[in-house]
PDB file of N, CA and C in Angstrom:
ATOM      1  N   MET W 156     208.016 -31.352 121.132  1.00 79.00           N
ATOM      2  CA  MET W 156     209.428 -30.716 121.403  1.00 79.00           C
ATOM      3  C   MET W 156     209.850 -31.477 119.482  1.00 79.00           C
ATOM      4  N   ASP W 157     210.609 -30.657 118.678  1.00 85.00           N
ATOM      5  CA  ASP W 157     210.868 -31.061 117.284  1.00 85.00           C
ATOM      6  C   ASP W 157     212.449 -30.530 117.761  1.00 85.00           C
ATOM      7  N   LEU W 158     213.135 -31.353 117.021  1.00 83.00           N
ATOM      8  CA  LEU W 158     214.455 -31.236 116.601  1.00 83.00           C
ATOM      9  C   LEU W 158     215.135 -30.375 115.355  1.00 83.00           C
ATOM     10  N   PHE W 159     215.865 -29.442 115.307  1.00 81.00           N
ATOM     11  CA  PHE W 159     216.123 -29.425 113.965  1.00 81.00           C
ATOM     12  C   PHE W 159     217.463 -29.063 113.601  1.00 81.00           C
ATOM     13  N   LEU W 160     218.103 -29.482 112.658  1.00 78.00           N
ATOM     14  CA  LEU W 160     219.896 -29.166 112.393  1.00 78.00           C
ATOM     15  C   LEU W 160     219.743 -28.107 112.131  1.00 78.00           C
ATOM     16  N   PRO W 161     220.669 -27.062 112.463  1.00 77.00           N
ATOM     17  CA  PRO W 161     220.722 -25.702 111.783  1.00 77.00           C
ATOM     18  C   PRO W 161     221.085 -25.581 110.445  1.00 77.00           C
ATOM     19  N   THR W 162     220.528 -24.737 109.415  1.00 78.00           N
ATOM     20  CA  THR W 162     220.963 -24.774 108.172  1.00 78.00           C
ATOM     21  C   THR W 162     221.650 -23.298 108.031  1.00 78.00           C
ATOM     22  N   TYR W 163     221.813 -23.177 107.143  1.00 75.00           N
ATOM     23  CA  TYR W 163     222.443 -22.000 105.945  1.00 75.00           C
ATOM     24  C   TYR W 163     221.399 -20.726 106.035  1.00 75.00           C
ATOM     25  N   PHE W 164     220.702 -21.756 105.440  1.00 79.00           N
ATOM     26  CA  PHE W 164     219.782 -21.219 104.662  1.00 79.00           C
ATOM     27  C   PHE W 164     218.787 -21.709 104.167  1.00 79.00           C
ATOM     28  N   PRO W 165     217.441 -21.922 104.809  1.00 82.00           N
ATOM     29  CA  PRO W 165     216.371 -22.714 105.354  1.00 82.00           C
ATOM     30  C   PRO W 165     215.622 -22.978 104.359  1.00 82.00           C
ATOM     31  N   ASP W 166     214.660 -23.652 103.676  1.00 82.00           N
ATOM     32  CA  ASP W 166     213.853 -24.206 102.328  1.00 82.00           C
ATOM     33  C   ASP W 166     212.571 -23.166 102.878  1.00 82.00           C
ATOM     34  N   LEU W 167     211.102 -23.547 102.644  1.00 88.00           N
ATOM     35  CA  LEU W 167     209.861 -23.125 103.043  1.00 88.00           C
ATOM     36  C   LEU W 167     209.389 -23.819 103.944  1.00 88.00           C
ATOM     37  N   LEU W 168     209.962 -25.073 103.956  1.00 88.00           N
ATOM     38  CA  LEU W 168     209.176 -26.376 104.260  1.00 88.00           C
ATOM     39  C   LEU W 168     209.917 -26.172 105.725  1.00 88.00           C
ATOM     40  N   HIS W 169     211.304 -25.804 105.922  1.00 84.00           N
ATOM     41  CA  HIS W 169     212.042 -26.196 107.083  1.00 84.00           C
ATOM     42  C   HIS W 169     211.227 -25.125 108.173  1.00 84.00           C
ATOM     43  N   ILE W 170     210.725 -23.448 106.933  1.00 89.00           N
ATOM     44  CA  ILE W 170     210.836 -22.558 108.296  1.00 89.00           C
ATOM     45  C   ILE W 170     209.674 -22.616 108.814  1.00 89.00           C
ATOM     46  N   ALA W 171     208.579 -23.099 107.609  1.00 93.00           N
ATOM     47  CA  ALA W 171     206.881 -23.780 108.273  1.00 93.00           C
ATOM     48  C   ALA W 171     206.930 -24.525 109.812  1.00 93.00           C
ATOM     49  N   ALA W 172     207.888 -25.837 109.165  1.00 90.00           N
ATOM     50  CA  ALA W 172     208.072 -26.335 110.344  1.00 90.00           C
ATOM     51  C   ALA W 172     208.410 -25.764 111.629  1.00 90.00           C
ATOM     52  N   LEU W 173     209.300 -25.019 111.047  1.00 88.00           N
ATOM     53  CA  LEU W 173     209.527 -24.227 112.895  1.00 88.00           C
ATOM     54  C   LEU W 173     208.459 -22.950 113.381  1.00 88.00           C
ATOM     55  N   VAL W 174     207.980 -22.493 112.385  1.00 92.00           N
ATOM     56  CA  VAL W 174     206.802 -21.592 112.783  1.00 92.00           C
ATOM     57  C   VAL W 174     205.987 -22.178 113.509  1.00 92.00           C
ATOM     58  N   ARG W 175     205.297 -23.760 112.934  1.00 92.00           N
ATOM     59  CA  ARG W 175     204.972 -24.461 113.448  1.00 92.00           C
ATOM     60  C   ARG W 175     204.648 -25.773 114.724  1.00 92.00           C
ATOM     61  N   SER W 176     205.731 -25.223 115.807  1.00 91.00           N
ATOM     62  CA  SER W 176     206.511 -26.103 116.616  1.00 91.00           C
ATOM     63  C   SER W 176     206.468 -25.177 117.797  1.00 91.00           C
ATOM     64  N   LYS W 177     205.751 -25.998 119.112  1.00 91.00           N
ATOM     65  CA  LYS W 177     205.797 -24.689 119.583  1.00 91.00           C
ATOM     66  C   LYS W 177     207.073 -24.544 120.925  1.00 91.00           C
ATOM     67  N   ASN W 178     207.821 -25.976 120.866  1.00 90.00           N
ATOM     68  CA  ASN W 178     209.118 -26.243 121.026  1.00 90.00           C
ATOM     69  C   ASN W 178     209.943 -26.402 120.197  1.00 90.00           C
ATOM     70  N   VAL W 179     211.506 -25.947 119.742  1.00 87.00           N
ATOM     71  CA  VAL W 179     212.635 -26.046 119.331  1.00 87.00           C
ATOM     72  C   VAL W 179     213.535 -26.418 119.925  1.00 87.00           C
ATOM     73  N   ILE W 180     214.251 -27.240 118.991  1.00 86.00           N
ATOM     74  CA  ILE W 180     215.144 -27.759 120.022  1.00 86.00           C
ATOM     75  C   ILE W 180     216.122 -27.443 118.915  1.00 86.00           C
ATOM     76  N   PHE W 181     217.777 -26.876 118.381  1.00 82.00           N
ATOM     77  CA  PHE W 181     218.778 -27.347 117.457  1.00 82.00           C
ATOM     78  C   PHE W 181     219.283 -28.295 118.247  1.00 82.00           C
ATOM     79  N   GLU W 182     219.858 -28.932 116.964  1.00 78.00           N
ATOM     80  CA  GLU W 182     221.057 -30.202 116.957  1.00 78.00           C
ATOM     81  C   GLU W 182     222.073 -29.509 116.889  1.00 78.00           C
ATOM     82  N   VAL W 183     222.975 -29.362 118.032  1.00 73.00           N
ATOM     83  CA  VAL W 183     224.318 -28.846 117.821  1.00 73.00           C
ATOM     84  C   VAL W 183     225.666 -30.316 118.206  1.00 73.00           C
ATOM     85  N   ARG W 184     225.035 -30.626 118.774  1.00 73.00           N
ATOM     86  CA  ARG W 184     226.556 -32.283 119.283  1.00 73.00           C
ATOM     87  C   ARG W 184     226.493 -32.988 117.716  1.00 73.00           C
ATOM     88  N   ASP W 185     225.798 -32.917 116.745  1.00 70.00           N
ATOM     89  CA  ASP W 185     225.791 -33.858 115.644  1.00 70.00           C
ATOM     90  C   ASP W 185     226.965 -33.324 115.063  1.00 70.00           C
ATOM     91  N   ASN W 186     228.042 -34.427 114.432  1.00 66.00           N
ATOM     92  CA  ASN W 186     229.199 -34.102 113.466  1.00 66.00           C
ATOM     93  C   ASN W 186     228.413 -33.074 112.672  1.00 66.00           C
ATOM     94  N   TYR W 187     229.828 -32.383 112.207  1.00 62.00           N
ATOM     95  CA  TYR W 187     229.614 -31.477 110.711  1.00 62.00           C
ATOM     96  C   TYR W 187     229.823 -32.260 109.546  1.00 62.00           C
ATOM     97  N   GLN W 188     228.678 -32.199 108.973  1.00 64.00           N
ATOM     98  CA  GLN W 188     228.504 -32.780 107.307  1.00 64.00           C
ATOM     99  C   GLN W 188     229.077 -32.019 106.247  1.00 64.00           C
ATOM    100  N   LYS W 189     229.894 -32.258 105.410  1.00 64.00           N
ATOM    101  CA  LYS W 189     230.315 -31.476 104.455  1.00 64.00           C
ATOM    102  C   LYS W 189     228.943 -31.616 103.385  1.00 64.00           C
ATOM    103  N   GLN W 190     229.057 -30.413 102.299  1.00 65.00           N
ATOM    104  CA  GLN W 190     228.421 -30.157 101.300  1.00 65.00           C
ATOM    105  C   GLN W 190     226.334 -30.932 101.966  1.00 65.00           C
ATOM    106  N   THR W 191     225.839 -30.116 102.757  1.00 68.00           N
ATOM    107  CA  THR W 191     224.704 -30.340 103.292  1.00 68.00           C
ATOM    108  C   THR W 191     224.225 -28.382 103.316  1.00 68.00           C
ATOM    109  N   GLN W 192     223.062 -29.114 103.332  1.00 67.00           N
ATOM    110  CA  GLN W 192     222.423 -27.424 103.762  1.00 67.00           C
ATOM    111  C   GLN W 192     222.365 -26.830 104.871  1.00 67.00           C
ATOM    112  N   ARG W 193     224.118 -27.492 105.799  1.00 67.00           N
ATOM    113  CA  ARG W 193     224.428 -26.310 107.042  1.00 67.00           C
ATOM    114  C   ARG W 193     225.444 -25.440 106.360  1.00 67.00           C
ATOM    115  N   ASN W 194     226.338 -25.778 104.974  1.00 71.00           N
ATOM    116  CA  ASN W 194     226.802 -24.335 104.744  1.00 71.00           C
ATOM    117  C   ASN W 194     227.015 -24.022 103.486  1.00 71.00           C
ATOM    118  N   ARG W 195     225.416 -24.841 102.651  1.00 80.00           N
ATOM    119  CA  ARG W 195     225.175 -24.280 101.591  1.00 80.00           C
ATOM    120  C   ARG W 195     223.692 -24.114 101.237  1.00 80.00           C
ATOM    121  N   THR W 196     224.118 -23.569  99.703  1.00 83.00           N
ATOM    122  CA  THR W 196     222.326 -23.070  99.095  1.00 83.00           C
ATOM    123  C   THR W 196     222.140 -22.745  98.029  1.00 83.00           C
ATOM    124  N   TYR W 197     221.186 -22.979  96.922  1.00 85.00           N
ATOM    125  CA  TYR W 197     221.517 -22.567  95.935  1.00 85.00           C
ATOM    126  C   TYR W 197     219.706 -21.676  95.684  1.00 85.00           C
ATOM    127  N   ILE W 198     220.070 -20.474  94.615  1.00 87.00           N
ATOM    128  CA  ILE W 198     219.162 -19.247  94.077  1.00 87.00           C
ATOM    129  C   ILE W 198     218.893 -19.766  92.493  1.00 87.00           C
ATOM    130  N   ALA W 199     218.062 -18.844  92.400  1.00 91.00           N
ATOM    131  CA  ALA W 199     217.885 -18.870  91.038  1.00 91.00           C
ATOM    132  C   ALA W 199     218.264 -17.706  90.628  1.00 91.00           C
ATOM    133  N   HIS W 200     218.781 -16.935  89.314  1.00 89.00           N
ATOM    134  CA  HIS W 200     219.499 -15.696  88.964  1.00 89.00           C
ATOM    135  C   HIS W 200     219.215 -16.068  87.399  1.00 89.00           C
ATOM    136  N   ALA W 201     219.719 -14.463  86.822  1.00 93.00           N
ATOM    137  CA  ALA W 201     219.565 -14.151  85.878  1.00 93.00           C
ATOM    138  C   ALA W 201     220.131 -15.921  84.645  1.00 93.00           C
ATOM    139  N   GLN W 202     221.310 -15.717  85.106  1.00 90.00           N
ATOM    140  CA  GLN W 202     222.739 -16.809  84.338  1.00 90.00           C
ATOM    141  C   GLN W 202     221.892 -18.357  84.334  1.00 90.00           C
ATOM    142  N   GLY W 203     220.961 -18.695  85.700  1.00 94.00           N
ATOM    143  CA  GLY W 203     220.692 -19.957  85.722  1.00 94.00           C
ATOM    144  C   GLY W 203     220.882 -20.171  87.665  1.00 94.00           C
ATOM    145  N   VAL W 204     221.522 -21.729  87.613  1.00 93.00           N
ATOM    146  CA  VAL W 204     221.207 -21.398  89.388  1.00 93.00           C
ATOM    147  C   VAL W 204     222.851 -21.155  90.107  1.00 93.00           C
ATOM    148  N   LEU W 205     222.710 -20.719  91.026  1.00 90.00           N
ATOM    149  CA  LEU W 205     223.725 -20.128  91.899  1.00 90.00           C
ATOM    150  C   LEU W 205     224.166 -20.319  93.206  1.00 90.00           C
ATOM    151  N   PRO W 206     225.229 -20.978  93.336  1.00 87.00           N
ATOM    152  CA  PRO W 206     225.642 -21.745  94.545  1.00 87.00           C
ATOM    153  C   PRO W 206     225.921 -21.000  95.207  1.00 87.00           C
ATOM    154  N   LEU W 207     225.742 -20.721  96.720  1.00 84.00           N
ATOM    155  CA  LEU W 207     225.768 -19.740  97.902  1.00 84.00           C
ATOM    156  C   LEU W 207     226.054 -20.660  98.462  1.00 84.00           C
ATOM    157  N   ILE W 208     227.752 -20.481  99.221  1.00 78.00           N
ATOM    158  CA  ILE W 208     228.341 -21.781  99.977  1.00 78.00           C
ATOM    159  C   ILE W 208     229.188 -21.339 101.172  1.00 78.00           C
ATOM    160  N   VAL W 209     229.224 -21.330 102.582  1.00 75.00           N
ATOM    161  CA  VAL W 209     229.705 -20.801 103.240  1.00 75.00           C
ATOM    162  C   VAL W 209     230.929 -21.022 103.965  1.00 75.00           C
ATOM    163  N   PRO W 210     232.319 -20.717 103.268  1.00 73.00           N
ATOM    164  CA  PRO W 210     233.656 -21.884 103.721  1.00 73.00           C
ATOM    165  C   PRO W 210     233.631 -22.009 104.964  1.00 73.00           C
ATOM    166  N   ILE W 211     233.886 -23.180 105.735  1.00 70.00           N
ATOM    167  CA  ILE W 211     234.015 -23.249 106.564  1.00 70.00           C
ATOM    168  C   ILE W 211     235.546 -23.986 107.003  1.00 70.00           C
ATOM    169  N   LYS W 212     236.215 -23.162 108.306  1.00 68.00           N
ATOM    170  CA  LYS W 212     237.256 -23.540 108.610  1.00 68.00           C
ATOM    171  C   LYS W 212     237.364 -25.266 109.064  1.00 68.00           C
ATOM    172  N   HIS W 213     238.264 -26.353 108.882  1.00 63.00           N
ATOM    173  CA  HIS W 213     237.881 -27.590 109.404  1.00 63.00           C
ATOM    174  C   HIS W 213     238.728 -27.636 110.336  1.00 63.00           C
ATOM    175  N   ARG W 214     239.271 -27.967 111.225  1.00 64.00           N
ATOM    176  CA  ARG W 214     240.183 -28.251 112.452  1.00 64.00           C
ATOM    177  C   ARG W 214     240.528 -29.937 112.266  1.00 64.00           C
ATOM    178  N   THR W 215     239.533 -30.329 112.687  1.00 62.00           N
ATOM    179  CA  THR W 215     239.260 -31.872 113.104  1.00 62.00           C
ATOM    180  C   THR W 215     238.442 -32.998 112.223  1.00 62.00           C
ATOM    181  N   THR W 216     238.640 -34.538 112.555  1.00 62.00           N
ATOM    182  CA  THR W 216     237.001 -34.720 111.894  1.00 62.00           C
ATOM    183  C   THR W 216     236.834 -35.227 113.255  1.00 62.00           C
ATOM    184  N   GLY W 217     235.238 -35.692 112.633  1.00 59.00           N
ATOM    185  CA  GLY W 217     234.400 -35.553 113.737  1.00 59.00           C
ATOM    186  C   GLY W 217     233.986 -34.043 114.282  1.00 59.00           C
ATOM    187  N   GLN W 218     234.069 -32.778 113.556  1.00 57.00           N
ATOM    188  CA  GLN W 218     234.104 -31.750 114.586  1.00 57.00           C
ATOM    189  C   GLN W 218     232.399 -31.423 114.915  1.00 57.00           C
ATOM    190  N   ARG W 219     232.417 -31.339 115.771  1.00 57.00           N
ATOM    191  CA  ARG W 219     230.589 -31.006 116.083  1.00 57.00           C
ATOM    192  C   ARG W 219     229.994 -30.158 116.042  1.00 57.00           C
ATOM    193  N   LEU W 220     228.955 -29.487 115.821  1.00 52.00           N
ATOM    194  CA  LEU W 220     228.017 -28.878 114.966  1.00 52.00           C
ATOM    195  C   LEU W 220     228.575 -27.352 115.762  1.00 52.00           C
ATOM    196  N   LYS W 221     228.367 -27.422 116.877  1.00 54.00           N
ATOM    197  CA  LYS W 221     228.844 -25.742 117.778  1.00 54.00           C
ATOM    198  C   LYS W 221     229.906 -25.412 117.747  1.00 54.00           C
ATOM    199  N   SER W 222     231.194 -26.419 117.053  1.00 50.00           N
ATOM    200  CA  SER W 222     232.560 -25.757 117.158  1.00 50.00           C
ATOM    201  C   SER W 222     232.994 -25.088 116.137  1.00 50.00           C
ATOM    202  N   TYR W 223     232.345 -24.849 114.803  1.00 54.00           N
ATOM    203  CA  TYR W 223     232.948 -24.721 113.578  1.00 54.00           C
ATOM    204  C   TYR W 223     232.903 -23.069 113.488  1.00 54.00           C
ATOM    205  N   GLU W 224     234.330 -22.908 112.348  1.00 57.00           N
ATOM    206  CA  GLU W 224     234.314 -21.628 112.527  1.00 57.00           C
ATOM    207  C   GLU W 224     234.066 -21.224 111.072  1.00 57.00           C
ATOM    208  N   VAL W 225     233.993 -19.684 110.437  1.00 57.00           N
ATOM    209  CA  VAL W 225     233.920 -19.198 108.904  1.00 57.00           C
ATOM    210  C   VAL W 225     234.921 -19.288 108.784  1.00 57.00           C
ATOM    211  N   GLU W 226     235.647 -19.364 107.452  1.00 61.00           N
ATOM    212  CA  GLU W 226     236.305 -18.966 106.978  1.00 61.00           C
ATOM    213  C   GLU W 226     236.772 -17.579 106.222  1.00 61.00           C
ATOM    214  N   SER W 227     237.479 -17.055 106.641  1.00 60.00           N
ATOM    215  CA  SER W 227     237.353 -15.316 106.752  1.00 60.00           C
ATOM    216  C   SER W 227     238.264 -14.905 104.961  1.00 60.00           C
ATOM    217  N   GLU W 228     239.065 -15.884 105.011  1.00 65.00           N
ATOM    218  CA  GLU W 228     240.581 -15.025 104.003  1.00 65.00           C
ATOM    219  C   GLU W 228     239.561 -15.857 102.623  1.00 65.00           C
TER     220      GLU W 228
END
């Protein structure tokens, strides 16, 4: 059994570990942490590195991973 944190755009090592695992469990009761792979990633672009960030709607401190929403405005 392997425990993984859900990420917006996981790196290849993360994906390889998911593929190798026989029993995957995603941690959803953990507190949401800003500025992590949970809502951002970086890609190579013609003009350098481009950050890709999912805007999150924050309601309270200590918000659980399973209860956050994407900001659409």
